[in-house]
Amino acid sequence: MSKITLALPDGSALEVARGTTGLQVAQSLGSRLAQAAVAVQLNGQALDLNRPLETGGPFAVLTFDDEAGREVYWHSASHVMAAAVLRVFPEAKPTIGPPISDGFYYDFDVYRPFSDEDLERIQAEMNRLIRADLPFEREEVSREQALEIFADNPYKRELIEELPEDSAISLYRMGDFVDLCRGPHLPSTGRIKAFQLTSIAASYWRGDENRQSLQRIYGTAYPEAKMLQAHLDRLEEAKRRDHRRLGRELELFLFFEEAGAGLPYYLPNGAMLRQIVCDYALQQHLRRGYQLLRTPHLTRADLWETSGHAQQGYPMYYTDVEGVAYGIKPMNCPGHILLYKSKTRSYRDLPLRFFELGTVYRHERSGVLHGLLRVRGFTQDDAHIFCTPEQLTDELVGVLAFARDILAVFGFSDFEIDLSTRPEKAMGSEEIWERATAALRHALEVAGLEYHVDEGQGAFYGPKIDIKLRDALGRLWQGPTIQCDFNLPERFDVTYIGEDGREHRAVMIHRVVLAGIERFLGVLIEHYAGAFPVWLAPVQARILPITDRTLEYGREVHRRLREEGFRVELDESRGTLSAKVRDAELLRLPYILVVGDREAASGAVAVRHREQGDLGPQPLEAFVERLRVESQPPQAHP
RNA sequence: GCCGACGUAGCUCAGUUGGCAGAGCAGGGCACUUGUAAUGCCCCGGUCGCCCGUUCGAAUCGGGCCGUCGGCUCCA
């Protein structure tokens, strides 16, 4: 019998007989590992546990702790769900059902939308399938056989027809359910210990809105009930800190049906928070050599012809002014370009960094609006850097460092970075794109940042770097975007006079750090769950006089703190101290200052800290000092 | 924009075999003058999202629109 050699993750080598199954190898490595195993990986390819190993190579046992292992687990769960759906809706046509970041879904073509009651019936069927502990069985068939098996499912047939001519087509059978599937799968349905169908939604076949509308069911599954519970708790926590809910509870912002969708109105607390963020952003930009600009919201529509936005069908708003077409700006770039071009620029002037807290409006489709995270009117901390081609890389490196520093100040230090390359609908030559992409790549490498290449996802005018922020709950949010642009400088004829006395084409970088201020606030609210650090808190302290006797002293404290520039409130309401403390706690204020007869007599305040609770009385001036220190933003490394 | 669900007081939500619209919290008044997460009593508050239709009669049934939510798609 011939042998094969497996290279294990710990660096050791294991020799086994050819045809040994992955499960047997796992058992030889340890019974606990074998129990936890969901599949194995050989030469980078995931295989069923009962699949005989035919070749040697790098080998690993996959468990639920591995991303690839979770995918196998969730993919199997999606098959179980599809099987259950077919039992409840025999005429439903399954399409695709992949694992996703925290579970799985399956899309069906079905004659009517699923309801919540359907979900319960499907879950009950799933439980039956799991209790029956049905094995997943792999078989390989010819294209003709596959087309025959899925004769009544045009979706599967479409997928089969797209598979390469010579490839073996694999099917997985589980009870009387057969699905076209590359695999691998769990050995049997009984391995799914805890699952939950989480929601019903609509989708389109292949994500194309012109094709068949499908019904999607989302679910998740875990090998232990307590892991499922932890996941459901996370969802609950996410709901609890949803910025739309906190926006109302903390009186930050509102939307009005009568005023229009996607247009936020800020209440005093929200407007203050927004201002603090904007002031900080401006100050940081000035420190890094940016110059402040201001451009109008409305411009002649011609400008958007020159920029190419109009031809691209960019979703902007147009209006008519005395017979002349105007557009509300969806971007700040053309305005910055006009100001750049307002005089002849020398190479000595470059790089020129123009910054604006620029408010833009875009006609986002009604279905995509989402609280502050997706709105129709928003303000960007937008800047355009005009530089020479030689300066490009240094500027990009500087922007990356800037972004990282600023985000750290707001409590974000975990990122995922995408480099997006040329999309199909692109302007400019391949060569120009190549150059820009190479510069971004180089900047990322110089900055020592890990990134992932997102082919074809660039803007129509240039490639870009997208930085996604991971928040306190581990969720990712769109953050800074850095775009290289060789196209607008051409279209607007943006030049500088070089050392040689001749005119040269300038290079342009578009970049936002906080990106949309609205979106950033939404993310910030969820990240901090509304409990903002002192430097950001719209109200830093609330003063609670215990009785009318100390109201006047409370006013004195209020006046004193306000004079120092602190954001403080005085609670003049009547009622018990407990009730006032509760009101203030619900607003997640960093400090509550209780003033009663004892404090009034000694010029003190009794300090209650949001996290640490009652800190006892201290002299007012001591508290002023404390607040002065804590009101400073954390230091960014300049 | 598309698919589905939803829209009742400022907020959270009850309320239909079609027959005068409810609660808690919030708000106002009064009493209480209180030491760290809800003092008590009383009161105010609703074109039941908007428009059209069906009906003797519509919060309830039908249609259209607006908005919100979950997705698709898109995106800062």
XYZ file of C-alpha atoms (C1' of nucleotides) in Angstrom:
714
model
C 0.000 0.000 0.000
C 1.447 3.377 -0.933
C 1.966 6.117 1.573
C 1.392 9.837 1.493
C 2.998 12.460 3.699
C 0.936 15.155 5.401
C 2.562 18.377 6.596
C 0.804 19.311 9.827
C 0.292 22.906 11.013
C 2.798 22.442 13.881
C 5.514 21.763 11.302
C 5.670 18.024 11.821
C 5.120 15.462 9.096
C 2.760 12.522 9.271
C 2.937 9.521 6.994
C -0.318 7.686 6.376
C -1.599 5.135 3.905
C -3.070 6.583 0.752
C -6.834 6.427 1.048
C -6.890 7.152 4.766
C -9.797 9.482 5.553
C -9.432 12.879 7.120
C -11.387 11.664 10.119
C -8.978 8.774 10.658
C -6.065 11.192 10.570
C -7.845 13.463 13.042
C -8.456 10.475 15.343
C -4.788 9.567 15.221
C -3.993 13.120 16.299
C -6.394 13.095 19.242
C -9.922 12.051 20.053
C -10.959 15.536 21.117
C -9.731 16.957 17.851
C -11.591 14.251 15.961
C -14.743 15.107 17.866
C -14.442 18.786 17.083
C -13.433 18.219 13.468
C -15.879 19.441 10.835
C -13.665 18.859 7.794
C -10.004 18.769 6.846
C -7.891 20.909 4.638
C -5.373 19.407 2.232
C -3.288 21.543 -0.084
C -5.541 24.490 0.744
C -8.666 22.620 -0.238
C -11.337 21.717 2.285
C -12.467 18.088 2.161
C -15.141 15.986 3.813
C -13.981 14.022 6.845
C -14.854 10.727 5.194
C -13.081 11.551 1.956
C -10.061 9.281 1.304
C -6.863 11.321 1.042
C -5.135 10.681 -2.268
C -2.138 12.967 -2.125
C 0.219 14.365 0.479
C 0.738 18.028 1.246
C -0.023 20.673 3.854
C -2.794 19.276 6.028
C -4.974 20.659 8.808
C -8.023 19.487 10.679
C -10.730 22.165 10.526
C -12.931 22.828 13.531
C -15.530 25.474 14.254
C -12.679 27.660 15.531
C -11.313 27.989 11.999
C -12.970 30.366 9.600
C -12.964 27.639 6.946
C -14.433 25.259 9.517
C -17.259 27.630 10.350
C -18.003 27.955 6.651
C -18.401 24.198 6.382
C -20.610 24.179 9.476
C -22.854 26.991 8.263
C -22.969 25.688 4.734
C -24.221 22.371 6.055
C -26.787 24.172 8.170
C -27.986 25.994 5.062
C -28.515 22.637 3.343
C -30.527 21.423 6.306
C -32.599 24.588 6.080
C -33.160 24.107 2.350
C -34.244 20.525 2.945
C -36.667 21.734 5.614
C -38.036 24.444 3.332
C -38.722 21.849 0.643
C -40.661 19.758 3.136
C -42.864 22.731 3.975
C -42.944 24.181 0.435
C -42.392 21.266 -1.966
C -42.672 23.559 -4.989
C -39.983 26.012 -3.804
C -36.883 26.100 -5.980
C -33.624 26.379 -4.044
C -31.033 28.629 -5.692
C -27.899 29.342 -3.670
C -27.203 29.091 0.051
C -23.719 30.117 1.145
C -22.158 30.697 4.564
C -21.650 34.365 5.464
C -19.714 36.164 8.183
C -21.892 35.031 11.085
C -24.188 32.393 9.718
C -25.759 31.453 6.426
C -28.644 32.129 4.110
C -30.452 30.332 1.347
C -32.401 31.963 -1.485
C -35.543 30.339 -2.846
C -37.834 31.000 -5.747
C -41.176 30.485 -4.084
C -44.700 31.450 -5.062
C -45.290 33.630 -2.013
C -43.058 35.411 0.499
C -42.171 33.561 3.675
C -43.819 34.659 6.908
C -42.700 34.423 10.510
C -45.018 31.451 10.982
C -43.324 29.720 8.051
C -40.007 30.262 9.796
C -41.263 28.352 12.822
C -42.480 25.482 10.706
C -39.143 25.396 8.897
C -37.279 25.384 12.192
C -39.402 22.488 13.400
C -38.552 20.543 10.232
C -34.874 21.360 10.691
C -35.019 19.971 14.201
C -36.454 16.749 12.817
C -33.695 16.470 10.217
C -31.059 17.134 12.846
C -32.505 14.570 15.262
C -32.531 11.997 12.438
C -28.760 12.599 12.148
C -28.817 12.087 8.385
C -25.404 11.695 6.736
C -24.230 14.103 4.035
C -23.198 11.945 1.110
C -21.060 13.187 -1.724
C -21.385 11.903 -5.248
C -19.935 12.993 -8.540
C -21.978 13.031 -11.706
C -21.623 14.062 -15.326
C -22.966 17.354 -16.584
C -25.814 15.508 -18.347
C -26.773 13.657 -15.191
C -26.651 16.870 -13.207
C -28.864 18.692 -15.698
C -31.238 15.755 -15.577
C -31.411 15.766 -11.768
C -32.137 19.489 -11.689
C -34.416 19.429 -14.713
C -37.077 21.447 -12.924
C -34.713 23.971 -11.354
C -33.542 26.571 -13.893
C -31.276 28.209 -11.302
C -29.258 25.078 -10.628
C -29.178 24.381 -14.363
C -27.753 27.830 -14.979
C -25.047 27.182 -12.392
C -24.261 23.752 -13.848
C -23.947 25.186 -17.332
C -21.434 27.714 -16.120
C -19.135 25.104 -14.610
C -16.026 24.392 -16.711
C -16.535 21.678 -19.322
C -14.228 19.133 -17.801
C -14.917 19.642 -14.103
C -16.471 16.902 -12.052
C -19.829 18.010 -10.747
C -20.417 17.106 -7.146
C -23.740 16.666 -5.412
C -24.476 16.288 -1.761
C -27.311 14.086 -0.656
C -28.864 14.352 2.768
C -31.965 12.208 3.226
C -34.074 12.872 0.128
C -32.560 16.325 -0.407
C -29.939 16.629 -3.123
C -28.046 19.818 -3.802
C -25.481 20.905 -6.295
C -22.515 21.690 -4.100
C -18.757 21.810 -4.115
C -18.697 20.848 -0.433
C -17.377 19.879 1.910
C -19.997 19.202 4.544
C -20.314 17.935 8.076
C -20.484 14.143 8.342
C -24.134 14.305 9.376
C -26.930 16.666 10.355
C -26.674 15.693 14.022
C -23.488 17.738 14.269
C -25.590 20.897 14.235
C -26.281 21.430 17.905
C -27.878 24.856 18.082
C -29.337 26.957 15.320
C -31.686 29.869 14.839
C -33.332 31.295 11.743
C -32.915 35.016 12.184
C -34.737 36.825 9.400
C -36.571 36.757 6.123
C -35.620 39.103 3.324
C -35.885 39.554 -0.387
C -33.050 39.211 -2.854
C -32.512 38.866 -6.579
C -31.153 35.953 -8.517
C -27.453 36.707 -8.820
C -27.982 40.055 -7.093
C -29.412 41.524 -10.289
C -32.533 43.593 -9.781
C -33.643 42.849 -13.340
C -33.809 39.144 -12.639
C -36.110 36.951 -10.586
C -36.913 38.203 -7.114
C -36.169 35.548 -4.511
C -36.959 34.953 -0.876
C -33.996 34.710 1.439
C -33.892 33.194 4.886
C -30.981 34.049 7.164
C -29.897 31.801 9.983
C -26.987 30.897 12.162
C -25.808 27.761 13.904
C -23.288 26.796 16.561
C -21.847 23.610 17.999
C -22.951 24.672 21.501
C -26.167 26.220 22.721
C -24.289 28.765 24.790
C -22.396 29.962 21.713
C -25.687 30.515 19.928
C -26.964 32.358 22.974
C -23.848 34.548 23.005
C -24.466 35.368 19.362
C -28.098 36.246 20.024
C -26.970 38.359 22.993
C -24.601 40.233 20.694
C -27.475 40.958 18.342
C -29.499 42.160 21.320
C -26.632 44.393 22.439
C -26.328 45.786 18.915
C -30.017 46.608 19.028
C -29.597 48.238 22.406
C -26.894 50.560 21.106
C -28.507 51.201 17.725
C -27.720 54.841 16.967
C -31.271 55.482 15.777
C -32.616 54.481 19.154
C -29.887 56.293 21.101
C -30.336 59.302 18.840
C -33.845 59.692 20.170
C -33.188 58.651 23.758
C -30.186 60.939 24.160
C -31.880 63.700 22.167
C -29.220 63.852 19.489
C -31.068 63.974 16.164
C -34.402 63.399 14.467
C -35.816 62.793 11.024
C -39.140 64.301 9.982
C -41.471 62.598 7.595
C -42.847 65.996 6.611
C -39.352 67.335 5.934
C -38.037 64.481 3.839
C -36.261 61.176 4.190
C -32.539 60.957 4.752
C -32.225 64.497 6.066
C -31.199 64.573 9.738
C -32.129 67.397 12.118
C -29.833 67.830 15.087
C -31.126 68.571 18.570
C -28.878 70.570 20.916
C -27.003 67.508 22.200
C -26.417 66.132 18.727
C -25.483 69.491 17.249
C -22.954 69.939 20.055
C -21.463 66.482 19.529
C -21.234 67.157 15.817
C -19.561 70.510 16.418
C -16.974 68.990 18.758
C -16.102 66.406 16.136
C -15.938 69.006 13.357
C -13.847 71.434 15.420
C -11.424 68.681 16.229
C -11.203 67.594 12.600
C -10.536 71.155 11.455
C -7.855 71.702 14.064
C -6.078 68.481 13.114
C -6.158 69.362 9.431
C -4.714 72.799 10.051
C -1.928 71.239 12.116
C -1.016 69.066 9.171
C -0.736 71.845 6.651
C -4.194 71.805 5.146
C -5.836 75.100 4.203
C -9.492 75.734 4.928
C -11.865 76.421 2.032
C -15.543 77.016 1.704
C -17.515 76.392 -1.497
C -21.205 76.908 -2.333
C -23.764 74.129 -2.281
C -25.235 75.103 -5.624
C -23.334 75.361 -8.885
C -24.142 75.571 -12.555
C -24.815 72.155 -13.998
C -22.110 72.632 -16.650
C -19.547 72.076 -13.947
C -20.840 68.526 -13.500
C -20.563 68.004 -17.246
C -16.915 69.013 -17.092
C -16.317 66.760 -14.123
C -18.088 63.905 -15.838
C -20.560 63.297 -13.014
C -23.504 64.206 -15.224
C -22.483 61.772 -17.977
C -21.916 59.062 -15.392
C -25.501 59.494 -14.261
C -24.309 60.395 -10.780
C -27.394 60.561 -8.531
C -27.511 64.298 -7.917
C -30.235 66.876 -7.562
C -30.798 69.470 -10.249
C -32.746 72.673 -10.244
C -33.455 75.563 -12.547
C -32.351 79.125 -11.871
C -33.814 81.621 -14.344
C -33.684 79.091 -17.123
C -30.151 77.925 -16.362
C -29.616 74.384 -15.077
C -27.941 74.182 -11.674
C -26.948 71.185 -9.615
C -26.634 70.749 -5.872
C -23.121 69.552 -5.280
C -22.772 65.842 -4.610
C -19.009 66.286 -4.185
C -16.631 69.058 -3.329
C -13.899 68.348 -5.841
C -14.891 70.683 -8.693
C -15.135 73.600 -6.263
C -11.671 72.898 -4.935
C -10.363 72.620 -8.467
C -11.813 76.046 -9.361
C -10.024 77.544 -6.386
C -6.816 75.772 -7.298
C -7.057 77.148 -10.790
C -7.851 80.689 -9.622
C -4.201 81.510 -10.109
C -1.105 80.064 -11.691
C 0.441 77.527 -9.369
C 4.152 76.882 -9.123
C 5.819 73.615 -8.143
C 6.961 75.626 -5.126
C 3.325 75.845 -3.983
C 2.890 72.092 -4.026
C 1.683 70.044 -2.371
C -1.390 72.154 -1.830
C -3.833 70.625 0.622
C -7.333 72.083 0.438
C -9.751 71.141 3.195
C -13.452 71.767 3.587
C -16.176 70.494 5.841
C -18.207 70.236 2.693
C -21.911 69.518 2.771
C -23.125 67.514 -0.188
C -26.438 66.048 -1.304
C -26.911 62.834 -3.197
C -30.075 61.198 -4.341
C -29.742 57.894 -2.557
C -32.481 55.451 -3.417
C -35.194 55.398 -0.812
C -34.630 51.762 0.101
C -31.030 52.287 1.159
C -31.533 55.073 3.683
C -30.543 54.015 7.182
C -30.487 56.404 10.139
C -27.330 58.517 10.072
C -25.388 55.778 8.318
C -26.948 56.420 4.949
C -28.484 59.838 4.347
C -29.166 62.166 1.432
C -27.461 65.239 2.825
C -24.170 64.946 4.650
C -20.945 66.728 5.409
C -17.558 65.326 4.565
C -14.222 66.198 6.113
C -13.110 66.452 2.549
C -9.720 67.396 1.225
C -8.037 67.485 -2.137
C -4.310 67.374 -2.342
C -2.757 68.793 -5.492
C 0.783 67.635 -5.990
C 3.441 66.599 -8.458
C 3.678 62.968 -9.489
C 6.886 62.726 -7.456
C 5.085 63.888 -4.304
C 2.222 61.475 -4.687
C 3.586 58.620 -2.636
C 4.707 60.806 0.282
C 1.319 62.491 0.356
C -0.483 59.169 0.369
C 1.740 57.890 3.161
C 0.991 61.083 5.116
C -2.731 60.706 4.627
C -2.656 57.110 5.827
C -0.779 58.081 8.981
C -3.154 60.988 9.566
C -6.178 58.747 9.229
C -4.771 56.189 11.615
C -3.911 58.811 14.243
C -7.274 60.546 14.136
C -9.234 57.325 14.314
C -7.213 56.191 17.323
C -8.286 59.367 19.120
C -11.904 58.355 18.596
C -11.224 54.895 19.925
C -10.800 52.966 16.692
C -7.598 51.000 16.223
C -8.662 47.887 14.376
C -9.083 48.251 10.612
C -9.629 46.322 7.464
C -8.190 47.910 4.374
C -9.244 47.396 0.789
C -7.428 48.577 -2.288
C -10.039 48.967 -5.025
C -8.917 48.774 -8.629
C -10.283 49.781 -12.019
C -14.015 49.230 -12.454
C -15.605 48.468 -15.803
C -17.248 51.883 -15.996
C -13.984 53.813 -15.794
C -12.646 57.020 -17.260
C -9.063 57.417 -18.334
C -6.509 55.083 -19.859
C -5.370 51.755 -18.456
C -1.910 53.197 -18.119
C -3.075 56.085 -15.960
C -4.927 53.636 -13.744
C -1.889 51.445 -13.429
C 0.198 54.357 -12.230
C -2.339 55.458 -9.638
C -2.893 51.950 -8.354
C 0.822 51.375 -8.013
C 1.174 54.580 -5.984
C -1.578 53.521 -3.558
C -0.062 50.090 -3.234
C 3.314 51.588 -2.535
C 1.884 53.930 0.094
C 0.244 51.014 1.891
C 3.483 49.100 1.849
C 5.492 52.059 3.119
C 2.948 52.516 5.901
C 3.294 48.817 6.659
C -0.446 48.242 6.503
C -2.013 44.972 5.488
C -4.640 45.211 2.808
C -6.800 43.211 0.533
C -7.287 43.950 -3.159
C -10.871 44.517 -4.244
C -10.747 44.110 -8.006
C -12.987 46.396 -10.034
C -14.367 48.336 -7.069
C -12.651 51.680 -7.673
C -14.477 54.946 -8.381
C -14.947 55.753 -12.042
C -12.190 58.378 -11.886
C -9.517 56.498 -10.008
C -8.470 53.658 -7.732
C -8.941 54.002 -3.988
C -8.087 52.750 -0.547
C -11.031 52.088 1.722
C -10.456 51.728 5.425
C -13.110 49.990 7.469
C -13.264 50.485 11.222
C -13.988 47.714 13.662
C -16.138 48.944 16.535
C -16.578 47.815 20.119
C -18.860 44.990 18.991
C -16.481 43.846 16.283
C -18.598 45.200 13.460
C -17.003 46.859 10.441
C -17.919 50.332 9.238
C -16.805 52.300 6.228
C -14.247 54.895 7.309
C -11.540 56.796 5.441
C -11.367 56.689 1.667
C -8.311 57.791 -0.248
C -8.679 58.117 -3.992
C -6.056 58.812 -6.530
C -7.283 60.833 -9.463
C -5.560 61.354 -12.774
C -8.810 62.063 -14.579
C -10.234 65.281 -13.134
C -6.890 67.072 -13.560
C -7.187 66.229 -17.262
C -10.811 67.250 -17.568
C -10.309 70.529 -15.728
C -6.795 71.094 -17.062
C -5.214 71.327 -13.632
C -1.576 72.348 -13.973
C 1.435 73.818 -12.236
C 4.593 75.454 -13.539
C 7.560 73.165 -12.997
C 11.171 73.930 -12.253
C 11.737 73.821 -15.986
C 9.395 76.757 -16.477
C 6.942 74.576 -18.336
C 3.368 73.644 -17.547
C 2.783 70.214 -16.011
C -0.290 68.231 -15.139
C -0.942 68.168 -11.389
C -1.939 65.005 -9.599
C -4.941 65.033 -7.316
C -5.757 62.996 -4.228
C -9.307 62.953 -2.869
C -9.535 61.868 0.709
C -11.889 61.824 3.638
C -10.897 60.640 7.089
C -14.058 60.716 9.158
C -15.784 60.401 5.790
C -19.394 61.478 6.183
C -19.703 63.284 9.522
C -23.255 61.963 9.850
C -22.168 58.401 9.304
C -19.190 58.874 11.588
C -21.458 60.147 14.352
C -23.721 57.150 13.857
C -20.772 54.812 14.182
C -19.418 56.766 17.149
C -22.756 56.579 18.949
C -22.860 52.813 18.522
C -19.183 52.380 19.328
C -19.560 54.166 22.668
C -23.151 52.986 23.174
C -23.979 56.653 23.816
C -21.557 56.880 26.763
C -19.173 59.380 25.220
C -15.809 60.154 26.765
C -15.689 63.499 28.547
C -14.025 65.343 25.669
C -16.853 64.335 23.312
C -19.836 64.309 25.642
C -22.303 67.008 24.587
C -23.163 67.420 28.262
C -20.244 66.676 30.544
C -21.954 67.128 33.889
C -25.356 67.817 35.338
C -25.801 69.563 38.631
C -28.493 68.213 40.933
C -29.507 70.460 43.835
C -31.087 68.260 46.490
C -33.653 70.791 47.673
C -34.733 74.340 46.934
C -32.375 75.445 49.687
C -29.381 74.588 47.531
C -30.809 75.697 44.194
C -28.993 79.006 44.413
C -25.694 77.268 45.189
C -26.370 74.946 42.255
C -26.724 77.987 40.000
C -23.415 79.281 41.282
C -21.696 75.982 40.481
C -23.377 75.974 37.079
C -22.165 79.499 36.327
C -18.643 78.714 37.451
C -18.351 75.593 35.294
C -19.889 77.290 32.292
C -17.417 80.159 32.605
C -14.657 77.566 32.359
C -16.124 76.481 29.051
C -17.511 73.192 30.275
C -20.751 71.791 28.954
C -22.943 71.568 32.037
C -26.621 71.543 32.905
C -28.556 72.383 36.032
C -31.503 70.199 36.988
C -33.992 72.608 38.559
C -36.809 70.087 38.710
C -38.423 69.068 41.982
C -38.522 65.539 43.239
C -36.308 63.055 44.939
C -32.587 62.959 44.390
C -32.933 59.353 43.262
C -35.256 60.369 40.469
C -32.874 63.088 39.309
C -29.918 60.724 39.432
C -31.866 58.245 37.358
C -32.747 60.840 34.725
C -29.117 61.842 34.406
C -27.856 58.263 34.340
C -30.211 57.397 31.518
C -28.586 60.159 29.482
C -25.187 58.489 30.172
C -23.664 61.766 31.327
C -20.038 61.396 32.436
C -20.586 63.292 35.699
C -23.424 64.031 38.068
C -22.774 66.719 40.663
C -24.976 66.534 43.732
C -25.192 69.728 45.743
C -26.918 69.680 49.127
C -26.548 71.681 52.312
C -23.172 70.106 53.138
C -21.675 71.005 49.757
C -23.156 74.500 49.802
C -21.587 75.108 53.197
C -18.101 74.079 52.078
C -18.007 75.110 48.409
C -17.942 71.499 47.294
C -19.705 69.187 44.884
C -20.490 65.514 45.463
C -19.230 63.814 42.315
C -20.878 60.791 40.799
C -18.855 59.237 38.008
C -20.615 57.398 35.189
C -18.570 54.236 35.618
C -17.155 54.541 39.135
C -20.286 55.723 40.896
C -20.311 58.024 43.922
C -16.843 59.509 44.453
C -17.948 61.607 47.432
C -17.641 65.349 47.920
C -14.687 67.357 46.672
C -13.938 71.083 46.451
C -15.518 72.640 43.344
C -12.122 73.870 42.198
C -10.706 70.354 42.384
C -13.501 69.175 40.112
C -12.804 72.062 37.722
C -9.225 70.853 37.466
C -10.289 67.301 36.889
C -12.710 68.282 34.132
C -10.139 70.549 32.534
C -7.773 67.617 32.124
C -10.428 65.191 30.946
C -11.885 67.648 28.436
C -8.756 67.390 26.323
C -8.943 64.972 23.413
C -6.471 62.092 23.649
C -3.196 63.089 22.014
C -2.879 62.220 18.338
C 0.699 61.621 17.178
C 1.304 64.480 14.763
C -35.817 51.715 -7.084
C -37.310 46.374 -6.002
C -39.469 42.400 -2.344
C -41.738 41.949 2.399
C -43.404 43.903 7.108
C -44.929 48.017 9.784
C -47.118 53.299 10.864
C -52.569 54.318 17.162
C -50.686 60.446 22.402
C -43.824 63.422 22.671
C -41.882 57.936 23.717
C -42.944 52.444 24.327
C -47.061 49.822 23.129
C -52.556 47.580 23.943
C -57.008 47.867 21.027
C -60.720 44.544 14.601
C -66.250 39.071 13.486
C -66.429 47.516 10.936
C -70.211 50.640 15.969
C -68.380 56.926 21.004
C -60.007 55.413 21.150
C -56.701 52.833 25.999
C -52.207 52.033 29.443
C -47.338 53.136 31.285
C -43.620 56.750 30.823
C -42.943 61.905 29.408
C -45.527 66.936 30.036
C -48.676 70.465 33.389
C -50.848 71.444 38.471
C -50.923 70.476 43.747
C -48.810 68.321 48.058
C -43.955 66.752 49.559
C -38.006 69.672 50.532
C -36.106 64.746 49.723
C -28.327 62.421 50.114
C -27.125 58.929 44.751
C -31.432 54.645 39.202
C -38.547 56.121 39.352
C -42.778 60.139 46.068
C -48.104 60.540 45.795
C -52.706 62.569 43.917
C -55.070 65.206 39.979
C -54.977 66.976 34.931
C -53.743 67.853 29.863
C -52.750 65.213 25.560
C -54.820 61.437 19.515
C -57.468 64.563 12.006
C -55.534 56.215 14.739
C -49.204 58.615 8.701
C -51.802 61.249 4.255
C -55.432 60.969 0.187
C -59.252 58.339 -2.400
C -62.805 54.442 -2.319
C -66.366 50.488 -0.179
C -70.128 50.990 3.800
C -75.764 53.520 7.374
C -70.988 53.672 9.836
C -63.681 52.776 8.746
C -58.092 53.030 13.396
C -60.231 48.205 11.527
C -61.790 46.427 4.505
C -59.610 47.942 -0.702
C -56.354 51.252 -3.750
C -52.640 55.122 -4.217
C -48.948 58.092 -1.826
C -45.470 59.400 2.260
C -42.390 57.498 6.036
C -39.960 53.612 8.917
C -37.866 48.675 9.447
C -35.413 43.899 7.355
C -32.940 42.729 2.923
C -31.312 43.168 -2.472
C -28.409 46.802 -4.953
C -25.511 51.015 -4.088
C -22.422 53.941 -1.074
C -19.198 58.737 2.496
